[in-house]
PDB file of C-alpha atoms and ligand atoms in Angstrom:
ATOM      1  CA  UNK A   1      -8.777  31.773  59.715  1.00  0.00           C
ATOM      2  CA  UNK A   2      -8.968  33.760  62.856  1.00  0.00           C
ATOM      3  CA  UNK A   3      -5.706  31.756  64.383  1.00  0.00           C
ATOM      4  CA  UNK A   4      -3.630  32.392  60.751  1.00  0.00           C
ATOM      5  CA  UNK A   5      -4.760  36.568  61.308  1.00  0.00           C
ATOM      6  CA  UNK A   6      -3.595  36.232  65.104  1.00  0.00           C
ATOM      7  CA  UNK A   7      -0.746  34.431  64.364  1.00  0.00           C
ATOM      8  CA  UNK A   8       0.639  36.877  61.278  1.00  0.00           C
ATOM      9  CA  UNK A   9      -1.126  39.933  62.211  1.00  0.00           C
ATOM     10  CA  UNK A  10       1.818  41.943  62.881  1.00  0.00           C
ATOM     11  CA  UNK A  11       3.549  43.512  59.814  1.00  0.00           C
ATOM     12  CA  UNK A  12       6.695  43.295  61.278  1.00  0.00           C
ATOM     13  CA  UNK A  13       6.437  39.200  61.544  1.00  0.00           C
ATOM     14  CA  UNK A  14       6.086  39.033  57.866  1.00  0.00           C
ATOM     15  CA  UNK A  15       8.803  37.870  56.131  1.00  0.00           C
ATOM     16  CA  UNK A  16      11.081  37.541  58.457  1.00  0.00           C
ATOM     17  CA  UNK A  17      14.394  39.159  57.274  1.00  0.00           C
ATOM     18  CA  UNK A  18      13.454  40.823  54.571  1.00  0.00           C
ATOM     19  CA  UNK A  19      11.080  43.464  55.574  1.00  0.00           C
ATOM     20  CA  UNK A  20      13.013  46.442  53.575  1.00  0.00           C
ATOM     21  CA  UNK A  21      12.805  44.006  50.616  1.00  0.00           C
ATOM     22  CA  UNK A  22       9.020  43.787  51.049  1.00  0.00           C
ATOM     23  CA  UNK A  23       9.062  47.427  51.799  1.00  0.00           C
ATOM     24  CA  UNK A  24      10.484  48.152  48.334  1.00  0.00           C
ATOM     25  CA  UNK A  25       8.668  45.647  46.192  1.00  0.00           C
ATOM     26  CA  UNK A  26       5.602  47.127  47.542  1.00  0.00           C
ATOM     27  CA  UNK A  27       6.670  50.367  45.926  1.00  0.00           C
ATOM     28  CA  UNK A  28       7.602  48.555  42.773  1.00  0.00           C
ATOM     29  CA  UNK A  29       3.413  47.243  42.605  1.00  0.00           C
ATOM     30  CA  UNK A  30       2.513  50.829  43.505  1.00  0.00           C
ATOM     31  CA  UNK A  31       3.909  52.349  40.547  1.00  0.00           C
ATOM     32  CA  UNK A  32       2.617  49.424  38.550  1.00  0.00           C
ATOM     33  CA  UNK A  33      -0.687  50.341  39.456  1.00  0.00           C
ATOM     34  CA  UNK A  34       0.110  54.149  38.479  1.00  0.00           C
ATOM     35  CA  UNK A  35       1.362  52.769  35.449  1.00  0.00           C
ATOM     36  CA  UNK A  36      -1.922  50.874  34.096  1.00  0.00           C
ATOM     37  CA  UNK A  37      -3.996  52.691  35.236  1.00  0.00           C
ATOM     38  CA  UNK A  38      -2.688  55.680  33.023  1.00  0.00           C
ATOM     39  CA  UNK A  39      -2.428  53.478  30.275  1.00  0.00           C
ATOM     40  CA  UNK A  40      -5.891  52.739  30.840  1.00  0.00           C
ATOM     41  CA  UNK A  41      -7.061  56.447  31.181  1.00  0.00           C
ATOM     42  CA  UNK A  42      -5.230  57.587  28.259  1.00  0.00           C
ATOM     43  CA  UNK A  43      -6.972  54.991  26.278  1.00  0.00           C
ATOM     44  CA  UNK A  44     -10.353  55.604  27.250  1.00  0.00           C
ATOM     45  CA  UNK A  45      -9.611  59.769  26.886  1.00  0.00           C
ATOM     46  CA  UNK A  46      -8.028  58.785  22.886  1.00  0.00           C
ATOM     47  CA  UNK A  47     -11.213  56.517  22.638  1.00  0.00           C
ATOM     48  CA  UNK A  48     -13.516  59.155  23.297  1.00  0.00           C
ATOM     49  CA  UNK A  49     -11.726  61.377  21.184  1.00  0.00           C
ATOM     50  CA  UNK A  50     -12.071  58.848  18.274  1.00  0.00           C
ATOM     51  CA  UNK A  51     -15.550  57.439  18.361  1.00  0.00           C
ATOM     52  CA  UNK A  52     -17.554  59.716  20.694  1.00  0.00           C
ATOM     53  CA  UNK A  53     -17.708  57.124  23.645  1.00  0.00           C
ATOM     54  CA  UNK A  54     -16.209  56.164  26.601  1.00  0.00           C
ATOM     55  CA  UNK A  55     -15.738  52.333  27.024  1.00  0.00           C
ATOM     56  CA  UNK A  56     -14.572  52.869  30.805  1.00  0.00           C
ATOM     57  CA  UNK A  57     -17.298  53.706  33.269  1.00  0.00           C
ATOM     58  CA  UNK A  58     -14.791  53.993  36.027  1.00  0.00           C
ATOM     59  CA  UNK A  59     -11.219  52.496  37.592  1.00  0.00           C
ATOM     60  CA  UNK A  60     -10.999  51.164  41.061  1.00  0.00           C
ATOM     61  CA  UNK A  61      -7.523  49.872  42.052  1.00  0.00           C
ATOM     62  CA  UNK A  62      -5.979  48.880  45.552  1.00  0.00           C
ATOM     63  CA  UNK A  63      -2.426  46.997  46.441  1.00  0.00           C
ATOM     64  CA  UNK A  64      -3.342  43.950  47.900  1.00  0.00           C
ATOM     65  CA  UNK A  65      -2.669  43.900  52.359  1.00  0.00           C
ATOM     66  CA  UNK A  66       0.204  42.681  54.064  1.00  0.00           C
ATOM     67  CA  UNK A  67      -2.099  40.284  55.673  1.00  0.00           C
ATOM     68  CA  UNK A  68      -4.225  38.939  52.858  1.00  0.00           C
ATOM     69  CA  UNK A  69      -1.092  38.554  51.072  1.00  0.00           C
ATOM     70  CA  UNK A  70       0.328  36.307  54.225  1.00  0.00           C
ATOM     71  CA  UNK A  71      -3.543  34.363  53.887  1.00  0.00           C
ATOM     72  CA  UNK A  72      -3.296  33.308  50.178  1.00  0.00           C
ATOM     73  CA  UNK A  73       0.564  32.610  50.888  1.00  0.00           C
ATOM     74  CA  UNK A  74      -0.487  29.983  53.595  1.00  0.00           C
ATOM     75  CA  UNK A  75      -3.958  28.930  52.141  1.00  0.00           C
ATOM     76  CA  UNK A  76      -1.592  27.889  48.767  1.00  0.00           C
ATOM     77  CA  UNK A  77       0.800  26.558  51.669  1.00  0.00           C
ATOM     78  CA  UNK A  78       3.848  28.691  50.279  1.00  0.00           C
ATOM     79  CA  UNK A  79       6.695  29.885  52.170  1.00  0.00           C
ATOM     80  CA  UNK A  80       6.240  33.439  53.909  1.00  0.00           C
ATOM     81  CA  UNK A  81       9.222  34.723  51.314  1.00  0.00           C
ATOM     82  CA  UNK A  82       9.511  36.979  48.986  1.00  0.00           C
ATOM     83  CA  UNK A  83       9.886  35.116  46.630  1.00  0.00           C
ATOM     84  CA  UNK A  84       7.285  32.491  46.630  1.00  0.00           C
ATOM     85  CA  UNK A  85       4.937  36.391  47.189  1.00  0.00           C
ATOM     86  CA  UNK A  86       6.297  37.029  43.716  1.00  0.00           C
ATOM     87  CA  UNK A  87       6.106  34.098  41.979  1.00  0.00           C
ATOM     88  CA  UNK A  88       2.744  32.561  43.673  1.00  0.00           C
ATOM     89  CA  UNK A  89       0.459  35.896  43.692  1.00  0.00           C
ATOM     90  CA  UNK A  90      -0.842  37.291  40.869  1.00  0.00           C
ATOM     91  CA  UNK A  91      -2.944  40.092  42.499  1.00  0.00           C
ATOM     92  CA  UNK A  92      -0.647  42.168  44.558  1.00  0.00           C
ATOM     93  CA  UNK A  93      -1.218  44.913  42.233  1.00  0.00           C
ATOM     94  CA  UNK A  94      -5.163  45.413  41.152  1.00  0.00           C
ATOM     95  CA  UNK A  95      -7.002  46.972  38.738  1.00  0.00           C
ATOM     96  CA  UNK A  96     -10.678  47.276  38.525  1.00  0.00           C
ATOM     97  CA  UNK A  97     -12.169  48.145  35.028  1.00  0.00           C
ATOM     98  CA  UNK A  98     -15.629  48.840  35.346  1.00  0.00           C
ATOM     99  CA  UNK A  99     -16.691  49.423  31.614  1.00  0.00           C
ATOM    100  CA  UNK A 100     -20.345  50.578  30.274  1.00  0.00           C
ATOM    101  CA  UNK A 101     -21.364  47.989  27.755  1.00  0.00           C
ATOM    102  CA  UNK A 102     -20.032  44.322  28.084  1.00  0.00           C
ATOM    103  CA  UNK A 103     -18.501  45.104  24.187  1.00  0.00           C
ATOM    104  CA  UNK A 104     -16.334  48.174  25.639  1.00  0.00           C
ATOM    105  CA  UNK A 105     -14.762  45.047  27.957  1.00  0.00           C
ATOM    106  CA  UNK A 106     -13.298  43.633  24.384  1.00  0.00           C
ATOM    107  CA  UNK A 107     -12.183  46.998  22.988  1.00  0.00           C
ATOM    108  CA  UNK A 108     -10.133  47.962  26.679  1.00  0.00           C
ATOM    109  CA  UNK A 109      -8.568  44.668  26.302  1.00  0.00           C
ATOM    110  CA  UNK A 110      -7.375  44.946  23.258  1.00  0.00           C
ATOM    111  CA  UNK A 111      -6.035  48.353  23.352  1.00  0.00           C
ATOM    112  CA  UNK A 112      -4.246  47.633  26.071  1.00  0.00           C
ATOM    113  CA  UNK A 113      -2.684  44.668  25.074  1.00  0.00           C
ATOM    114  CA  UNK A 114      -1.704  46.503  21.861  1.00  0.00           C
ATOM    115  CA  UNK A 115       0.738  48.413  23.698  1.00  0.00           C
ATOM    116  CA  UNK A 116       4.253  46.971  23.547  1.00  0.00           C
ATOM    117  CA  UNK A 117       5.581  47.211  27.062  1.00  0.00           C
ATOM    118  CA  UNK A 118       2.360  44.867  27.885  1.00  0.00           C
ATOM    119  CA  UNK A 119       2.516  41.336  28.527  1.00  0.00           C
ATOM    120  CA  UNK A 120       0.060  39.259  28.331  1.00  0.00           C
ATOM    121  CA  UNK A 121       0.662  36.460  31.296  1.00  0.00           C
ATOM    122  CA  UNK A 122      -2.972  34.832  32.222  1.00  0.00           C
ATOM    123  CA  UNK A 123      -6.358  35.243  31.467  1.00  0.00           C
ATOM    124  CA  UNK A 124      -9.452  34.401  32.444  1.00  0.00           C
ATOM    125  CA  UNK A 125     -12.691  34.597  31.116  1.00  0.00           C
ATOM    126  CA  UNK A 126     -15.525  34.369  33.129  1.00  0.00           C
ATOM    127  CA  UNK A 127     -17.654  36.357  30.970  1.00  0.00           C
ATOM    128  CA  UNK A 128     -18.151  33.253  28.314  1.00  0.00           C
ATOM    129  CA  UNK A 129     -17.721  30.991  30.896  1.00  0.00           C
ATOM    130  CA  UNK A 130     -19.229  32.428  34.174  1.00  0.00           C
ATOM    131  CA  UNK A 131     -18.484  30.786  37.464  1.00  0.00           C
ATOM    132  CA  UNK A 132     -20.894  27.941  38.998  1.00  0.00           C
ATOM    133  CA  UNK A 133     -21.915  31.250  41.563  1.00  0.00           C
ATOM    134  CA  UNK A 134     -22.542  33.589  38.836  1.00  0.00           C
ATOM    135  CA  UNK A 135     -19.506  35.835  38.870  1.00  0.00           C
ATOM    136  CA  UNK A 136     -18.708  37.684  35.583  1.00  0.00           C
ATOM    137  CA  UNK A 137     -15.765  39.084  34.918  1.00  0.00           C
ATOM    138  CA  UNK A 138     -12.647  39.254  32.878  1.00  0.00           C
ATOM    139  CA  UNK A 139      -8.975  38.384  34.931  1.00  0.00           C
ATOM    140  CA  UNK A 140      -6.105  39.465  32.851  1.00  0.00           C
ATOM    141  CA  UNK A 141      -2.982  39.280  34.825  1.00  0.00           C
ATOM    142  CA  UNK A 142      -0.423  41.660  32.617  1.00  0.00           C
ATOM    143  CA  UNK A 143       3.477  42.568  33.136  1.00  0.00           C
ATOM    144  CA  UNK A 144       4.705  46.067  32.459  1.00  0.00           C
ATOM    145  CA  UNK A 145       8.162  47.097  33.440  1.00  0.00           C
ATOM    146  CA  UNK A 146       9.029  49.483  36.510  1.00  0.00           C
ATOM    147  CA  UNK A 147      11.581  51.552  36.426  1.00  0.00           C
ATOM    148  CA  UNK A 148      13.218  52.363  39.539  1.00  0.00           C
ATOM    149  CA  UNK A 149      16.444  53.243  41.059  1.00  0.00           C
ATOM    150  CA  UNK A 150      18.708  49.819  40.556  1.00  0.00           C
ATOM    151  CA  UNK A 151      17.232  49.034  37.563  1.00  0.00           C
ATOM    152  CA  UNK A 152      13.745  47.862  35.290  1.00  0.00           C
ATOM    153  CA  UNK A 153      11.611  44.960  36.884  1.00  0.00           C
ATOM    154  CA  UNK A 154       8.837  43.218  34.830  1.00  0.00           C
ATOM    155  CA  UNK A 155       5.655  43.345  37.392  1.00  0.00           C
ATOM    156  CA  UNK A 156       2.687  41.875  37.658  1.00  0.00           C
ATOM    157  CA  UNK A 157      -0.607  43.493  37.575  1.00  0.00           C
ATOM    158  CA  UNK A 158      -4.507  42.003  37.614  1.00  0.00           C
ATOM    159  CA  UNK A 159      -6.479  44.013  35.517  1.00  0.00           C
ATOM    160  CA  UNK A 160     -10.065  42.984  35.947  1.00  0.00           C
ATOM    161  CA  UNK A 161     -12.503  43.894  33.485  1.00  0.00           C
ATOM    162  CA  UNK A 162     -16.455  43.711  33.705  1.00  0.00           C
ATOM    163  CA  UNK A 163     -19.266  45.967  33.104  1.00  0.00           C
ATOM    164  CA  UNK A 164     -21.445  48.332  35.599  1.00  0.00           C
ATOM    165  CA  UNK A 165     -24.166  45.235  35.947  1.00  0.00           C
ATOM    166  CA  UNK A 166     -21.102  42.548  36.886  1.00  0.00           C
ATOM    167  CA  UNK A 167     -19.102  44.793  39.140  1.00  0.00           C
ATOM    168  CA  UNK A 168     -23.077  45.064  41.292  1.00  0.00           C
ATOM    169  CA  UNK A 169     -23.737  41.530  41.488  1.00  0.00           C
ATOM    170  CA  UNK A 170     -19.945  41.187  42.465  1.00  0.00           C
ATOM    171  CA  UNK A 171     -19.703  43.833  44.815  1.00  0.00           C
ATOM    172  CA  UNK A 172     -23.310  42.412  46.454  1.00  0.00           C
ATOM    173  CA  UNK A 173     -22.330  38.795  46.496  1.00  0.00           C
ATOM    174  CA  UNK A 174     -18.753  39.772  48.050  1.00  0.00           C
ATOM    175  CA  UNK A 175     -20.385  41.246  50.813  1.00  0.00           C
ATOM    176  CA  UNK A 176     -23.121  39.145  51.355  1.00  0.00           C
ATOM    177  CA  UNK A 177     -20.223  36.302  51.973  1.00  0.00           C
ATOM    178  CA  UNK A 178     -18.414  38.500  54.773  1.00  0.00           C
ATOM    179  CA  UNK A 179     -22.260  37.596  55.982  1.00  0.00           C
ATOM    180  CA  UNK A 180     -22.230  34.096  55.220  1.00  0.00           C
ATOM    181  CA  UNK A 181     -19.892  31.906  55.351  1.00  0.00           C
ATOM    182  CA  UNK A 182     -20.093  29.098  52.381  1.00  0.00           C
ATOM    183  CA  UNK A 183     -21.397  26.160  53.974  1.00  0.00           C
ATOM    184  CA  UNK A 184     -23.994  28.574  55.751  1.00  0.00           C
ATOM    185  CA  UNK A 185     -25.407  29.807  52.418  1.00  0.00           C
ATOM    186  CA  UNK A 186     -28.382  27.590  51.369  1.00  0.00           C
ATOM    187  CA  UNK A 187     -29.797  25.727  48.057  1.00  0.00           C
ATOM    188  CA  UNK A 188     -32.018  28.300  47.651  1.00  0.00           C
ATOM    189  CA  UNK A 189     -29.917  31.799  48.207  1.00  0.00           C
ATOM    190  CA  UNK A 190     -27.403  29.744  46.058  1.00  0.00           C
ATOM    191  CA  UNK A 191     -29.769  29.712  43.180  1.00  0.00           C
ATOM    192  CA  UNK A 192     -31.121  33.022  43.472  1.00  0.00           C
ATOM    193  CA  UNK A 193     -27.812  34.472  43.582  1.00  0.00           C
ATOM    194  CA  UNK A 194     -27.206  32.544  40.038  1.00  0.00           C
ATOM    195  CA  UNK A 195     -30.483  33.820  38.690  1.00  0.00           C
ATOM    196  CA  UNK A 196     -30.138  37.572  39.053  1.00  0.00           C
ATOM    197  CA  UNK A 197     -26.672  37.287  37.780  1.00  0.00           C
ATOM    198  CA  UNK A 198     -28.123  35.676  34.601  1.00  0.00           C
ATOM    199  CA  UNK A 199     -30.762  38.522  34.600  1.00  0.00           C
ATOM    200  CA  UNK A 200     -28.314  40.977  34.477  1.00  0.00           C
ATOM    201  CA  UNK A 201     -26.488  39.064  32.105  1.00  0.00           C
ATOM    202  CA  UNK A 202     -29.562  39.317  29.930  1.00  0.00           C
ATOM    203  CA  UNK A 203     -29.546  42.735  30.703  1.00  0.00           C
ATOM    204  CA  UNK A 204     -26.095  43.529  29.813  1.00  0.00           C
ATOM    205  CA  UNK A 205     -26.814  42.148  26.389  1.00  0.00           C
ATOM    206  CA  UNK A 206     -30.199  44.259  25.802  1.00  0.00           C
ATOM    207  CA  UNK A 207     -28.547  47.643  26.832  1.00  0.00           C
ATOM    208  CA  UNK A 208     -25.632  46.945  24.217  1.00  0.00           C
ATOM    209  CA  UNK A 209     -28.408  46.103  21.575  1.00  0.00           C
ATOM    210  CA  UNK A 210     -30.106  49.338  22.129  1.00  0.00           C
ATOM    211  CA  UNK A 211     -26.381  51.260  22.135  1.00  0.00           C
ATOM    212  CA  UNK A 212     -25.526  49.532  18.962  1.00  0.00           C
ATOM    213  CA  UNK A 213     -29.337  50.695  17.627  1.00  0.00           C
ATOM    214  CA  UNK A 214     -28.530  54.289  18.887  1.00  0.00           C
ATOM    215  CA  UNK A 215     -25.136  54.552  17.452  1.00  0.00           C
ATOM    216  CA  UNK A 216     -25.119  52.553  14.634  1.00  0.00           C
ATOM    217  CA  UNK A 217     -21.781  51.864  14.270  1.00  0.00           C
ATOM    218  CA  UNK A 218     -18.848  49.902  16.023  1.00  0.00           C
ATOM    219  CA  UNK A 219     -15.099  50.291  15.704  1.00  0.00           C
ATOM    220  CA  UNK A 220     -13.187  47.403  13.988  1.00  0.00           C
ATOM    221  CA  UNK A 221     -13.882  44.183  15.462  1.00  0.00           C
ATOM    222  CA  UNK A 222     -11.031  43.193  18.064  1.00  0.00           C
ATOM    223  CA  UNK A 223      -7.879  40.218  17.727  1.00  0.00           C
ATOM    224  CA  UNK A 224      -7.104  38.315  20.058  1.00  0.00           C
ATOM    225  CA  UNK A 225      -3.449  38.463  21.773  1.00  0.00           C
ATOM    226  CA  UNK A 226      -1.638  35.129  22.913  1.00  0.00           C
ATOM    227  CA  UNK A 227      -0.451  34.438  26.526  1.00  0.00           C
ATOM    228  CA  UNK A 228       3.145  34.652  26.666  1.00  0.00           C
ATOM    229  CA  UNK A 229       4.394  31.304  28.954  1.00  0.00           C
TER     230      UNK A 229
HETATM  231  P1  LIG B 301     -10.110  40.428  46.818  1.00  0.00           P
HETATM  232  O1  LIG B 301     -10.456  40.871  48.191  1.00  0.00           O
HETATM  233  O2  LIG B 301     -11.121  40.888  45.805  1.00  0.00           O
HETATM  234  O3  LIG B 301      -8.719  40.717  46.411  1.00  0.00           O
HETATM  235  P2  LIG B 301      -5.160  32.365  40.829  1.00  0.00           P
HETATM  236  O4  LIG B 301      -4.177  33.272  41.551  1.00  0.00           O
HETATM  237  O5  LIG B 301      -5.530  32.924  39.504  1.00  0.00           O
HETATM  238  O6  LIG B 301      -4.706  30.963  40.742  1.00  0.00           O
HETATM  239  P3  LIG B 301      -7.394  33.358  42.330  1.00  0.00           P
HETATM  240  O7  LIG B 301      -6.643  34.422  43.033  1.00  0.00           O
HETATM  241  O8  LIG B 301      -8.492  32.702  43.134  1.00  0.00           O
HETATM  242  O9  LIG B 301      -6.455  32.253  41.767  1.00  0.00           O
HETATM  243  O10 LIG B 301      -7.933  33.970  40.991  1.00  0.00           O
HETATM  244  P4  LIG B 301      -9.340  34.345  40.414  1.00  0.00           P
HETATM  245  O11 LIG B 301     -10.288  33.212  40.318  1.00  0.00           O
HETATM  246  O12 LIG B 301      -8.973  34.997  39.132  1.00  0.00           O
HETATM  247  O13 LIG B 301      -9.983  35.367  41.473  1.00  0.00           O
HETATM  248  C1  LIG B 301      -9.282  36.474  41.904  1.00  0.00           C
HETATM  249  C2  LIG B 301     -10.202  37.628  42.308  1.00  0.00           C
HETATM  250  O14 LIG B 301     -11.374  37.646  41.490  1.00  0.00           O
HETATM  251  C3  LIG B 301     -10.715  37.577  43.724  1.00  0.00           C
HETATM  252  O15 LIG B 301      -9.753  38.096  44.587  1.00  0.00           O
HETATM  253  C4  LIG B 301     -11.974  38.460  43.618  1.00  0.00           C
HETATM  254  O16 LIG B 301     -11.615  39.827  43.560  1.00  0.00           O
HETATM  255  C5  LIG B 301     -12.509  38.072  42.254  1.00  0.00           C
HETATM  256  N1  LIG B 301     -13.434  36.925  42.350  1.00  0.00           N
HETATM  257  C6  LIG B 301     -13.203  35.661  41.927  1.00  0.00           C
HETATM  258  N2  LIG B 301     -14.272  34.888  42.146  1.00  0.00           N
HETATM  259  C7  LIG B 301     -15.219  35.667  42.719  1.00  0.00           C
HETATM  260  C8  LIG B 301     -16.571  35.419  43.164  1.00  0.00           C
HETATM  261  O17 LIG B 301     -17.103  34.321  43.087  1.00  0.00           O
HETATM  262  N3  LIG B 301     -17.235  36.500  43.684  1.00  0.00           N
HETATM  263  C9  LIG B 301     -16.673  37.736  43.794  1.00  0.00           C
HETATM  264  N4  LIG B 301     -17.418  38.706  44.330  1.00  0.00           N
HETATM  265  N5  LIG B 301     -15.404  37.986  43.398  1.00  0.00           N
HETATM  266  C10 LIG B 301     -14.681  36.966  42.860  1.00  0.00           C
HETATM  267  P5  LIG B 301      -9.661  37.685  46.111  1.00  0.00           P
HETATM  268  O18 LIG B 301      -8.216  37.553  46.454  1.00  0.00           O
HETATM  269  O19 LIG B 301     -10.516  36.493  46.388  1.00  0.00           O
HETATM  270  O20 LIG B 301     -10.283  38.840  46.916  1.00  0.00           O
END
């Protein structure tokens, strides 16, 4: 790890060549971050207006570094090109959705897939199926066009969605493995890890039950929106 930073720690050594194209497609996932998360703002602001709530807690978004870009590029053993950055990364561009019941995660995801100039391209759900560690949350890796000067580019975006619980057990355990590295972290941290991500899990679920008893009432129950290949 330490030799791949030292050996492509220097911007300027990143793809070779085309630095002003890298330069300019960084711009491009800028502005598709601007775009979602105004979609996603909008949505939560109409939502409010609607039904009295707000699904989003709060948005956290960031534009993936030069150098963790080169990392997954070379852990995935892909050419330092633009191309294979556009094609083999889905996460240049991120959005953070941190919602306030795990329902709200539904209703977000299917207003903004509603919306015609989104594309649906992966998704993950490790909400119904949580990872062997514990992590909750759901991936959905969406294209919206850009408009810029020469022209409209379709551009990917990872929207991840999870509530206030997930996003602390997730912000914890990423730390904690700065800390540790994975082979260092034993049996027994492994498990506990696990268990207080089920207990907020079970958590989760009793703080929607008593929203749902408070309010009494839920919008329409949400569709589901294929992946487009
Ligand atoms: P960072 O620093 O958060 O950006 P894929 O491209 O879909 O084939 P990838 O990228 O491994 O493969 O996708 P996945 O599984 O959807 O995970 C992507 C991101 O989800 C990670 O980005 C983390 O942000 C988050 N994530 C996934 N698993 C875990 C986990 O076990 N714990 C925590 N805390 N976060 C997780 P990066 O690039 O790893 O890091």
């Amino acid at each position: 790890m330490k030799e791949a930073i030292a050996r492509i720690k220097k911007e300027s050594e990143l793809f070779q060549g085309e630095i002003q194209d890298f330069t300019t497609l960084m711009q491009i996932y800028r502005s598709a971050i601007k775009e979602v998360q105004t979609k996603l703002e909008i949505l939560d602001d109409t939502f409010k207006t609607r039904y009295s709530h707000n699904p989003i807690h709060h948005i956290e978004s960031r534009l993936k570094a030069p150098t963790s870009i080169a990392l997954k590029l070379e852990r995935r053993d892909l050419p330092m090109t633009i191309k294979s950055m556009e094609e083999g990364i889905d996460d240049i561009a991120g959005i953070r959705v941190i919602c306030n019941y795990v329902e709200d995660i539904a209703t977000v995801e299917e207003l903004l897939l509603s919306q015609d100039d989104v594309t649906l391209l992966k998704r993950k759900d490790y909400i119904t199926e949580p990872k062997e560690n514990g992590y909750r949350s759901l991936h959905l890796i969406v294209g919206i066009p850009v408009y810029f000067a020469e022209g409209k580019r379709l551009t990917k975006v990872e929207v991840q969605l999870r509530t206030i619980a997930m996003d602390m057990w997730a912000s914890l355990e990423h730390k904690l493995r700065y800390k540790l590295k994975v082979g260092e972290i034993s049996e027994e941290t492994r498990l506990s890890l696990r268990a207080c991500s089920d207990e907020l899990s079970r958590i989760d679920e009793e703080m929607q039950n008593i929203y749902r008893e408070v309010v009494k009432e839920r919008p329409a129950p949400v569709r589901r929106h294929p992946v487009r290949e």
